[in-house]
mmCIF file of C-alpha atoms in Angstrom:
data_model
loop_
_atom_site.group_PDB
_atom_site.id
_atom_site.type_symbol
_atom_site.label_atom_id
_atom_site.label_comp_id
_atom_site.label_asym_id
_atom_site.label_seq_id
_atom_site.Cartn_x
_atom_site.Cartn_y
_atom_site.Cartn_z
ATOM 1 C CA MET A 1 -7.631 -81.133 -46.127
ATOM 2 C CA LYS A 2 -7.733 -80.767 -49.974
ATOM 3 C CA LYS A 3 -11.479 -81.171 -49.992
ATOM 4 C CA PHE A 4 -12.137 -78.559 -47.556
ATOM 5 C CA GLY A 5 -9.997 -76.236 -49.374
ATOM 6 C CA LYS A 6 -11.784 -76.836 -52.580
ATOM 7 C CA ILE A 7 -15.218 -76.157 -50.499
ATOM 8 C CA ALA A 8 -13.875 -72.984 -49.370
ATOM 9 C CA ALA A 9 -12.446 -71.588 -52.675
ATOM 10 C CA LEU A 10 -15.944 -72.644 -54.289
ATOM 11 C CA VAL A 11 -17.735 -70.443 -51.257
ATOM 12 C CA ALA A 12 -15.512 -67.534 -51.934
ATOM 13 C CA ALA A 13 -16.194 -67.532 -55.624
ATOM 14 C CA LEU A 14 -19.781 -67.855 -54.903
ATOM 15 C CA GLY A 15 -19.693 -64.999 -52.632
ATOM 16 C CA LEU A 16 -17.828 -62.654 -54.973
ATOM 17 C CA ALA A 17 -20.361 -63.660 -57.614
ATOM 18 C CA LEU A 18 -23.260 -62.663 -55.199
ATOM 19 C CA SER A 19 -21.899 -59.251 -54.312
ATOM 20 C CA PHE A 20 -21.298 -58.330 -57.868
ATOM 21 C CA MET A 21 -25.178 -58.672 -58.340
ATOM 22 C CA GLY A 22 -26.692 -56.323 -55.740
ATOM 23 C CA CYS A 23 -26.630 -52.771 -54.222
ATOM 24 C CA SER A 24 -24.667 -52.761 -51.054
ATOM 25 C CA ASN A 25 -27.354 -50.442 -49.448
ATOM 26 C CA ASN A 26 -30.029 -50.277 -47.345
ATOM 27 C CA SER A 27 -32.585 -49.869 -50.472
ATOM 28 C CA ASP A 28 -33.666 -51.437 -53.370
ATOM 29 C CA SER A 29 -31.099 -50.415 -56.081
ATOM 30 C CA GLY A 30 -33.870 -50.585 -58.624
ATOM 31 C CA SER A 31 -35.993 -47.701 -57.088
ATOM 32 C CA GLY A 32 -33.111 -45.497 -57.451
ATOM 33 C CA ASN A 33 -32.446 -45.045 -53.759
ATOM 34 C CA ALA A 34 -29.234 -43.900 -52.509
ATOM 35 C CA ALA A 35 -26.730 -46.037 -50.546
ATOM 36 C CA GLY A 36 -26.544 -46.697 -46.905
ATOM 37 C CA ALA A 37 -24.655 -46.571 -43.934
ATOM 38 C CA GLY A 38 -20.789 -47.524 -43.672
ATOM 39 C CA THR A 39 -18.600 -48.355 -40.580
ATOM 40 C CA GLY A 40 -17.391 -45.726 -38.709
ATOM 41 C CA ASN A 41 -13.688 -45.147 -38.373
ATOM 42 C CA GLY A 42 -13.813 -43.107 -35.107
ATOM 43 C CA ASN A 43 -13.380 -39.709 -36.365
ATOM 44 C CA GLY A 44 -16.691 -39.262 -38.253
ATOM 45 C CA GLN A 45 -15.558 -40.543 -41.543
ATOM 46 C CA THR A 46 -16.069 -44.152 -42.720
ATOM 47 C CA THR A 47 -14.585 -46.454 -45.057
ATOM 48 C CA GLU A 48 -15.931 -47.388 -48.405
ATOM 49 C CA PRO A 49 -19.268 -49.444 -47.776
ATOM 50 C CA ALA A 50 -21.413 -47.232 -50.055
ATOM 51 C CA SER A 51 -21.630 -48.688 -53.444
ATOM 52 C CA CYS A 52 -23.851 -50.303 -55.741
ATOM 53 C CA ASP A 53 -22.842 -53.434 -57.840
ATOM 54 C CA TYR A 54 -24.063 -54.449 -61.190
ATOM 55 C CA LYS A 55 -27.924 -55.190 -61.356
ATOM 56 C CA LYS A 56 -30.491 -55.697 -63.898
ATOM 57 C CA VAL A 57 -33.509 -53.268 -63.018
ATOM 58 C CA ASP A 58 -35.519 -53.204 -66.231
ATOM 59 C CA THR A 59 -35.610 -53.260 -70.202
ATOM 60 C CA VAL A 60 -36.501 -50.947 -72.845
ATOM 61 C CA THR A 61 -37.543 -52.128 -76.218
ATOM 62 C CA ILE A 62 -36.271 -50.131 -79.358
ATOM 63 C CA ASN A 63 -37.497 -51.135 -82.871
ATOM 64 C CA GLY A 64 -38.768 -54.654 -81.359
ATOM 65 C CA THR A 65 -35.063 -55.124 -79.942
ATOM 66 C CA ALA A 66 -35.048 -55.381 -76.081
ATOM 67 C CA TYR A 67 -32.177 -53.658 -74.069
ATOM 68 C CA ASP A 68 -31.367 -54.147 -70.733
ATOM 69 C CA ILE A 69 -31.367 -51.095 -68.188
ATOM 70 C CA VAL A 70 -28.834 -51.939 -65.300
ATOM 71 C CA VAL A 71 -27.751 -49.970 -62.170
ATOM 72 C CA PHE A 72 -23.983 -49.814 -61.313
ATOM 73 C CA GLY A 73 -22.093 -47.490 -59.258
ATOM 74 C CA LEU A 74 -23.340 -44.225 -57.537
ATOM 75 C CA TRP A 75 -23.748 -40.564 -58.311
ATOM 76 C CA PRO A 76 -25.610 -37.638 -56.950
ATOM 77 C CA GLN A 77 -28.958 -36.984 -58.707
ATOM 78 C CA THR A 78 -32.041 -35.676 -56.902
ATOM 79 C CA ILE A 79 -32.483 -32.759 -54.703
ATOM 80 C CA LYS A 80 -32.578 -33.271 -51.222
ATOM 81 C CA ALA A 81 -36.146 -33.112 -49.789
ATOM 82 C CA LYS A 82 -36.808 -30.305 -47.451
ATOM 83 C CA SER A 83 -37.733 -32.756 -44.556
ATOM 84 C CA VAL A 84 -34.200 -34.161 -44.669
ATOM 85 C CA THR A 85 -31.043 -32.878 -42.536
ATOM 86 C CA VAL A 86 -27.727 -33.659 -43.446
ATOM 87 C CA ASP A 87 -24.983 -34.513 -40.844
ATOM 88 C CA THR A 88 -21.947 -33.119 -41.764
ATOM 89 C CA ASN A 89 -20.160 -34.896 -39.285
ATOM 90 C CA VAL A 90 -20.737 -38.232 -40.820
ATOM 91 C CA THR A 91 -18.790 -38.752 -44.066
ATOM 92 C CA GLU A 92 -17.311 -40.930 -46.524
ATOM 93 C CA ILE A 93 -14.988 -39.751 -49.316
ATOM 94 C CA HIS A 94 -15.674 -41.027 -52.893
ATOM 95 C CA GLY A 95 -13.133 -39.257 -55.341
ATOM 96 C CA ALA A 96 -14.206 -35.868 -55.590
ATOM 97 C CA PHE A 97 -16.844 -36.229 -53.620
ATOM 98 C CA THR A 98 -17.590 -36.011 -49.763
ATOM 99 C CA TYR A 99 -20.663 -37.907 -48.887
ATOM 100 C CA CYS A 100 -22.699 -36.698 -45.913
ATOM 101 C CA LYS A 101 -25.321 -38.484 -44.011
ATOM 102 C CA GLY A 102 -29.083 -37.520 -44.272
ATOM 103 C CA SER A 103 -31.641 -38.124 -41.490
ATOM 104 C CA ASP A 104 -33.348 -40.459 -43.645
ATOM 105 C CA GLY A 105 -30.194 -42.505 -43.559
ATOM 106 C CA GLN A 106 -29.295 -41.683 -47.157
ATOM 107 C CA TRP A 107 -26.068 -40.022 -48.383
ATOM 108 C CA TYR A 108 -25.928 -36.582 -49.946
ATOM 109 C CA VAL A 109 -23.596 -34.519 -51.641
ATOM 110 C CA GLU A 110 -23.225 -30.664 -51.664
ATOM 111 C CA GLN A 111 -23.052 -28.563 -54.942
ATOM 112 C CA ALA A 112 -22.633 -24.927 -55.835
ATOM 113 C CA GLU A 113 -25.148 -24.143 -58.038
ATOM 114 C CA LYS A 114 -23.815 -22.978 -61.487
ATOM 115 C CA SER A 115 -27.176 -22.910 -63.871
ATOM 116 C CA TYR A 116 -27.048 -20.249 -66.554
ATOM 117 C CA GLU A 117 -30.738 -20.780 -67.279
ATOM 118 C CA SER A 118 -33.525 -18.692 -65.484
ATOM 119 C CA GLY A 119 -36.591 -20.158 -64.302
ATOM 120 C CA TYR A 120 -35.320 -23.607 -63.853
ATOM 121 C CA LYS A 121 -37.060 -25.875 -61.318
ATOM 122 C CA TYR A 122 -35.618 -28.942 -59.453
ATOM 123 C CA SER A 123 -37.780 -32.246 -59.871
ATOM 124 C CA ASP A 124 -39.595 -31.548 -56.728
ATOM 125 C CA GLY A 125 -41.367 -28.657 -58.562
ATOM 126 C CA ILE A 126 -40.560 -26.334 -55.887
ATOM 127 C CA THR A 127 -37.232 -25.221 -55.716
ATOM 128 C CA THR A 128 -35.737 -22.722 -58.244
ATOM 129 C CA VAL A 129 -32.139 -23.513 -59.665
ATOM 130 C CA GLY A 130 -29.497 -21.191 -58.601
ATOM 131 C CA GLN A 131 -32.223 -18.778 -56.660
ATOM 132 C CA GLY A 132 -33.942 -18.203 -53.402
ATOM 133 C CA GLY A 133 -30.691 -17.004 -51.674
ATOM 134 C CA ALA A 134 -28.923 -20.213 -51.702
ATOM 135 C CA THR A 135 -25.605 -20.848 -53.403
ATOM 136 C CA THR A 136 -25.643 -24.733 -52.554
ATOM 137 C CA LYS A 137 -27.891 -27.524 -52.643
ATOM 138 C CA TRP A 138 -27.808 -31.220 -51.472
ATOM 139 C CA PHE A 139 -28.167 -33.918 -53.804
ATOM 140 C CA LYS A 140 -29.057 -37.310 -52.691
ATOM 141 C CA VAL A 141 -26.408 -40.181 -53.857
ATOM 142 C CA GLU A 142 -28.197 -43.045 -56.140
ATOM 143 C CA PRO A 143 -27.356 -45.781 -58.373
ATOM 144 C CA ILE A 144 -26.524 -44.829 -62.041
ATOM 145 C CA LYS A 145 -28.977 -46.369 -64.608
ATOM 146 C CA TRP A 146 -27.237 -47.639 -67.649
ATOM 147 C CA ARG A 147 -28.533 -49.180 -71.011
ATOM 148 C CA VAL A 148 -26.579 -51.820 -72.116
ATOM 149 C CA LEU A 149 -26.209 -51.236 -75.726
ATOM 150 C CA THR A 150 -24.402 -54.333 -76.901
ATOM 151 C CA THR A 151 -22.958 -57.378 -75.552
ATOM 152 C CA ASN A 152 -20.530 -57.725 -78.221
ATOM 153 C CA TYR A 153 -18.314 -54.451 -77.985
ATOM 154 C CA GLY A 154 -14.680 -56.090 -78.038
ATOM 155 C CA GLY A 155 -16.514 -59.132 -76.511
ATOM 156 C CA ASN A 156 -17.777 -57.137 -73.521
ATOM 157 C CA LYS A 157 -20.980 -55.163 -72.681
ATOM 158 C CA LEU A 158 -20.806 -51.438 -73.741
ATOM 159 C CA LEU A 159 -23.002 -49.496 -71.229
ATOM 160 C CA LEU A 160 -24.261 -45.871 -71.713
ATOM 161 C CA ALA A 161 -25.870 -43.540 -68.950
ATOM 162 C CA GLU A 162 -29.326 -43.412 -69.206
ATOM 163 C CA SER A 163 -29.404 -39.728 -68.163
ATOM 164 C CA ILE A 164 -27.003 -36.451 -68.028
ATOM 165 C CA LEU A 165 -25.397 -36.951 -64.921
ATOM 166 C CA THR A 166 -23.127 -33.676 -64.881
ATOM 167 C CA ASP A 167 -22.466 -30.584 -66.664
ATOM 168 C CA GLY A 168 -19.515 -27.826 -66.631
ATOM 169 C CA ILE A 169 -16.892 -30.362 -68.386
ATOM 170 C CA GLN A 170 -15.145 -28.517 -71.229
ATOM 171 C CA TYR A 171 -13.810 -30.896 -73.694
ATOM 172 C CA TYR A 172 -10.565 -28.671 -73.358
ATOM 173 C CA LEU A 173 -9.616 -25.538 -71.629
ATOM 174 C CA ASN A 174 -9.389 -23.226 -74.696
ATOM 175 C CA LYS A 175 -9.148 -23.323 -78.721
ATOM 176 C CA SER A 176 -5.536 -23.002 -79.124
ATOM 177 C CA SER A 177 -3.444 -25.702 -80.779
ATOM 178 C CA ARG A 178 -0.308 -27.555 -78.857
ATOM 179 C CA THR A 179 2.898 -29.104 -79.576
ATOM 180 C CA ILE A 180 3.298 -32.446 -78.051
ATOM 181 C CA GLY A 181 5.982 -34.707 -78.597
ATOM 182 C CA GLY A 182 7.061 -32.558 -81.852
ATOM 183 C CA ASN A 183 3.367 -33.028 -83.134
ATOM 184 C CA THR A 184 0.744 -30.423 -83.376
ATOM 185 C CA VAL A 185 -2.275 -31.282 -81.095
ATOM 186 C CA TYR A 186 -5.554 -29.627 -82.170
ATOM 187 C CA ALA A 187 -8.063 -28.429 -79.397
ATOM 188 C CA ASN A 188 -10.258 -31.026 -80.321
ATOM 189 C CA ASN A 189 -7.886 -34.020 -79.686
ATOM 190 C CA TYR A 190 -9.769 -36.455 -77.726
ATOM 191 C CA LYS A 191 -6.503 -38.244 -76.518
ATOM 192 C CA TYR A 192 -5.310 -34.959 -74.744
ATOM 193 C CA SER A 193 -8.592 -33.468 -73.830
ATOM 194 C CA THR A 194 -9.926 -32.325 -70.633
ATOM 195 C CA ILE A 195 -13.082 -34.270 -70.623
ATOM 196 C CA ARG A 196 -11.136 -37.422 -71.173
ATOM 197 C CA ALA A 197 -8.871 -36.481 -68.364
ATOM 198 C CA TRP A 198 -12.140 -35.907 -66.041
ATOM 199 C CA LEU A 199 -13.738 -39.087 -67.204
ATOM 200 C CA ASN A 200 -10.668 -41.317 -66.033
ATOM 201 C CA GLY A 201 -9.128 -39.157 -63.278
ATOM 202 C CA LYS A 202 -5.706 -39.033 -65.120
ATOM 203 C CA TYR A 203 -3.980 -36.920 -67.999
ATOM 204 C CA GLU A 204 -1.663 -37.914 -70.691
ATOM 205 C CA SER A 205 1.844 -36.467 -70.977
ATOM 206 C CA ASP A 206 0.866 -32.669 -71.472
ATOM 207 C CA ASP A 207 2.520 -30.046 -69.544
ATOM 208 C CA THR A 208 -0.033 -27.704 -70.353
ATOM 209 C CA GLN A 209 -2.529 -28.791 -68.310
ATOM 210 C CA ALA A 210 -2.403 -29.082 -64.316
ATOM 211 C CA ALA A 211 -3.556 -32.449 -62.952
ATOM 212 C CA THR A 212 -6.671 -31.090 -61.479
ATOM 213 C CA HIS A 213 -8.655 -34.424 -61.845
ATOM 214 C CA ALA A 214 -6.064 -36.797 -60.718
ATOM 215 C CA GLY A 215 -7.501 -39.551 -58.873
ATOM 216 C CA LYS A 216 -10.881 -37.357 -58.661
ATOM 217 C CA GLY A 217 -12.407 -37.998 -62.040
ATOM 218 C CA PHE A 218 -15.753 -39.789 -62.748
ATOM 219 C CA LEU A 219 -14.156 -43.253 -62.556
ATOM 220 C CA GLN A 220 -13.080 -42.682 -58.706
ATOM 221 C CA SER A 221 -16.010 -40.627 -57.729
ATOM 222 C CA ALA A 222 -18.762 -43.066 -59.048
ATOM 223 C CA PHE A 223 -17.003 -46.660 -58.401
ATOM 224 C CA THR A 224 -15.437 -48.333 -55.376
ATOM 225 C CA SER A 225 -11.894 -49.560 -55.872
ATOM 226 C CA ALA A 226 -13.266 -53.158 -56.447
ATOM 227 C CA GLN A 227 -15.971 -51.802 -59.179
ATOM 228 C CA GLN A 228 -12.919 -49.858 -60.761
ATOM 229 C CA GLU A 229 -11.342 -53.281 -61.126
ATOM 230 C CA GLN A 230 -14.540 -54.972 -62.698
ATOM 231 C CA ILE A 231 -14.519 -52.149 -65.449
ATOM 232 C CA LYS A 232 -12.722 -53.222 -68.690
ATOM 233 C CA THR A 233 -10.080 -51.099 -69.701
ATOM 234 C CA THR A 234 -11.211 -50.583 -73.743
ATOM 235 C CA THR A 235 -9.447 -49.721 -76.909
ATOM 236 C CA VAL A 236 -11.375 -46.774 -77.902
ATOM 237 C CA ASP A 237 -11.223 -46.121 -81.837
ATOM 238 C CA ASN A 238 -10.609 -42.482 -82.629
ATOM 239 C CA SER A 239 -9.747 -43.107 -85.996
ATOM 240 C CA ALA A 240 -11.026 -41.050 -88.895
ATOM 241 C CA GLU A 241 -13.857 -43.557 -89.462
ATOM 242 C CA SER A 242 -15.333 -43.139 -86.144
ATOM 243 C CA THR A 243 -15.897 -39.403 -87.145
ATOM 244 C CA THR A 244 -18.615 -39.895 -89.495
ATOM 245 C CA ASP A 245 -22.003 -41.581 -88.986
ATOM 246 C CA ALA A 246 -22.562 -45.533 -89.301
ATOM 247 C CA SER A 247 -23.399 -44.870 -93.028
ATOM 248 C CA ASN A 248 -20.865 -42.597 -93.827
ATOM 249 C CA ASN A 249 -22.866 -39.606 -94.741
ATOM 250 C CA ILE A 250 -21.123 -36.945 -92.841
ATOM 251 C CA PRO A 251 -17.389 -35.854 -93.816
ATOM 252 C CA GLN A 252 -14.794 -37.405 -91.969
ATOM 253 C CA ALA A 253 -12.755 -35.171 -89.853
ATOM 254 C CA THR A 254 -9.579 -36.782 -91.006
ATOM 255 C CA SER A 255 -7.207 -33.893 -90.092
ATOM 256 C CA TYR A 256 -8.190 -33.866 -86.511
ATOM 257 C CA LYS A 257 -8.245 -37.692 -85.751
ATOM 258 C CA CYS A 258 -5.974 -38.799 -82.926
ATOM 259 C CA GLY A 259 -4.492 -42.045 -81.706
ATOM 260 C CA ASN A 260 -6.666 -44.774 -80.347
ATOM 261 C CA THR A 261 -6.766 -44.582 -76.613
ATOM 262 C CA SER A 262 -7.097 -46.968 -73.658
ATOM 263 C CA ASP A 263 -9.519 -46.093 -71.007
ATOM 264 C CA LYS A 264 -12.096 -47.405 -68.518
ATOM 265 C CA ILE A 265 -14.255 -44.524 -69.076
ATOM 266 C CA PHE A 266 -15.393 -42.890 -72.433
ATOM 267 C CA LEU A 267 -17.542 -40.754 -74.663
ATOM 268 C CA LEU A 268 -19.181 -42.372 -77.575
ATOM 269 C CA SER A 269 -18.185 -41.580 -80.930
ATOM 270 C CA GLU A 270 -20.417 -40.108 -83.946
ATOM 271 C CA LYS A 271 -20.198 -43.597 -85.289
ATOM 272 C CA GLU A 272 -21.452 -45.405 -82.377
ATOM 273 C CA VAL A 273 -24.157 -42.946 -81.338
ATOM 274 C CA THR A 274 -25.820 -43.743 -85.015
ATOM 275 C CA THR A 275 -25.422 -47.408 -84.981
ATOM 276 C CA SER A 276 -28.552 -49.268 -85.342
ATOM 277 C CA ALA A 277 -27.532 -52.704 -83.594
ATOM 278 C CA TYR A 278 -27.022 -50.211 -80.223
ATOM 279 C CA GLY A 279 -30.963 -48.829 -80.923
ATOM 280 C CA PHE A 280 -29.813 -45.620 -82.563
ATOM 281 C CA ALA A 281 -31.659 -44.101 -85.451
ATOM 282 C CA ALA A 282 -29.595 -42.749 -88.499
ATOM 283 C CA TYR A 283 -27.630 -39.545 -88.214
ATOM 284 C CA ASP A 284 -30.560 -37.177 -89.707
ATOM 285 C CA SER A 285 -33.186 -38.475 -87.087
ATOM 286 C CA TYR A 286 -34.168 -36.614 -84.073
ATOM 287 C CA GLY A 287 -37.433 -35.533 -82.190
ATOM 288 C CA ALA A 288 -39.563 -37.064 -79.343
ATOM 289 C CA GLY A 289 -39.007 -41.023 -78.810
ATOM 290 C CA ASN A 290 -35.102 -40.852 -80.318
ATOM 291 C CA ALA A 291 -32.855 -43.330 -78.255
ATOM 292 C CA ARG A 292 -30.263 -40.657 -78.094
ATOM 293 C CA ILE A 293 -32.380 -38.288 -76.117
ATOM 294 C CA ARG A 294 -30.896 -37.803 -72.448
ATOM 295 C CA VAL A 295 -32.610 -35.610 -69.867
ATOM 296 C CA THR A 296 -30.668 -34.017 -67.049
ATOM 297 C CA THR A 297 -30.682 -34.927 -63.308
ATOM 298 C CA ASP A 298 -31.312 -32.431 -60.604
ATOM 299 C CA PHE A 299 -27.596 -32.447 -59.888
ATOM 300 C CA ALA A 300 -26.580 -31.889 -63.680
ATOM 301 C CA LYS A 301 -28.916 -28.879 -63.635
ATOM 302 C CA ALA A 302 -27.011 -27.688 -60.514
ATOM 303 C CA THR A 303 -23.670 -27.860 -62.331
ATOM 304 C CA GLY A 304 -25.177 -26.082 -65.507
ATOM 305 C CA ALA A 305 -26.781 -28.537 -67.835
ATOM 306 C CA TYR A 306 -29.649 -27.236 -70.154
ATOM 307 C CA GLN A 307 -32.965 -29.139 -70.275
ATOM 308 C CA ASN A 308 -35.438 -28.454 -73.140
ATOM 309 C CA SER A 309 -38.767 -27.521 -71.640
ATOM 310 C CA THR A 310 -40.568 -29.543 -74.383
ATOM 311 C CA ALA A 311 -42.195 -33.022 -73.431
ATOM 312 C CA GLY A 312 -40.000 -35.724 -74.515
ATOM 313 C CA MET A 313 -36.800 -33.762 -75.140
ATOM 314 C CA GLY A 314 -33.607 -33.352 -73.145
ATOM 315 C CA GLY A 315 -30.028 -31.604 -72.982
ATOM 316 C CA TRP A 316 -27.105 -31.865 -75.192
ATOM 317 C CA TRP A 317 -24.119 -33.884 -74.538
ATOM 318 C CA TRP A 318 -20.673 -34.222 -75.905
ATOM 319 C CA LEU A 319 -19.346 -36.967 -78.010
ATOM 320 C CA ARG A 320 -15.775 -38.042 -78.328
ATOM 321 C CA SER A 321 -15.230 -37.352 -82.341
ATOM 322 C CA PRO A 322 -14.023 -33.810 -83.466
ATOM 323 C CA ARG A 323 -15.649 -31.890 -86.102
ATOM 324 C CA THR A 324 -14.136 -30.795 -89.253
ATOM 325 C CA ASP A 325 -12.896 -27.718 -87.510
ATOM 326 C CA ALA A 326 -9.924 -27.707 -84.913
ATOM 327 C CA THR A 327 -12.210 -25.875 -82.457
ATOM 328 C CA LEU A 328 -15.488 -27.890 -82.294
ATOM 329 C CA ALA A 329 -16.110 -31.444 -81.293
ATOM 330 C CA CYS A 330 -19.421 -33.480 -81.995
ATOM 331 C CA ASP A 331 -22.419 -33.516 -79.720
ATOM 332 C CA VAL A 332 -25.864 -34.787 -79.621
ATOM 333 C CA SER A 333 -28.703 -32.027 -79.303
ATOM 334 C CA LEU A 334 -31.828 -31.449 -77.361
ATOM 335 C CA THR A 335 -33.873 -33.249 -79.649
ATOM 336 C CA GLY A 336 -31.481 -36.351 -80.001
ATOM 337 C CA ASP A 337 -29.611 -34.803 -83.296
ATOM 338 C CA PRO A 338 -26.047 -36.015 -83.229
ATOM 339 C CA ASN A 339 -25.013 -34.030 -86.324
ATOM 340 C CA TRP A 340 -23.970 -30.928 -84.103
ATOM 341 C CA GLY A 341 -20.721 -29.256 -82.704
ATOM 342 C CA HIS A 342 -20.002 -27.156 -79.843
ATOM 343 C CA SER A 343 -16.916 -25.086 -79.142
ATOM 344 C CA VAL A 344 -14.421 -27.356 -77.219
ATOM 345 C CA ASP A 345 -14.025 -24.573 -74.478
ATOM 346 C CA ARG A 346 -17.772 -24.224 -73.976
ATOM 347 C CA ILE A 347 -17.911 -24.026 -70.204
ATOM 348 C CA TYR A 348 -21.482 -25.559 -70.104
ATOM 349 C CA GLY A 349 -20.917 -28.957 -71.571
ATOM 350 C CA SER A 350 -22.913 -32.343 -70.344
ATOM 351 C CA VAL A 351 -21.578 -35.661 -69.852
ATOM 352 C CA VAL A 352 -23.142 -38.818 -70.730
ATOM 353 C CA PRO A 353 -20.290 -41.604 -69.839
ATOM 354 C CA ALA A 354 -19.816 -44.850 -71.220
ATOM 355 C CA LEU A 355 -17.709 -48.191 -70.085
ATOM 356 C CA CYS A 356 -17.561 -51.856 -70.664
ATOM 357 C CA LEU A 357 -17.922 -54.654 -68.363
ATOM 358 C CA PRO A 358 -17.174 -58.400 -68.636
ATOM 359 C CA ASN A 359 -20.205 -60.537 -70.001
#
């Protein structure tokens, strides 16, 4: 009996390892296709079968160093083809999203368009963002592509999303300072920020914010429960040293630093986004070919993301580091320049998440 018990344990472990290596959908995860069908529960809803586990799909070489491109998790990205119809009676709930099944067998998410740029078109080259008489569009749920920046981030892999996945996330709700636990908390405090709450689906102790994103953040919307367990809880460095570039050219935002946080999902810091070992150029480098440039998905455009129309350029995206002003937080510009800042209450703010997985 002991022998059979050991064999059963080995088979179970092997099954877990294999499930961690592929997307459980009806298409090739490397092609960027969405998750497939699940098992119905009798009321039009299904359980939690739509997923995309960790899988390497490509590599990118930067300055002679190869960085893995992987897929992990799901997110609405590409606008629905006009030939596809969506059945709103066949659904799955994933965090803040309700997936609906398309006639092509793929899952879709409906999103109200909030674009503030006129003349934008989606990737189909036909549909104009926010115009044509419609206020909502459907977007195909697809595997999220990530770049593995390093395998030595506290002993884990550090992954950064390859695209701007969404917009409309404020760093904080307003420019006002608060008092929490008897201490002054500035508007650009990452620990008590709105964007950190959205990323992880939870708030720190802060009675000035309603728990809008509780259980419905990026973490819960992009990953199954099992995948959330695989993501490592990371000690995120929010020290003054993290607020300058890797070569200490930018003044540290010492007065506005905050305590380290423990997060599954986080934003990169000014220091990290200028670290050469992660494939990034110096703080004063920008332009076509810059590894910091991130382009917007169709879904991100619908939520308000800006995309530079010049070939090789992208959109701007938040960093977690504060600037040397209580109302400003750092960001990466359209051209990949990290030495920028925006007002924390800016309604249109793009997000490029980061996370850690075990090696």
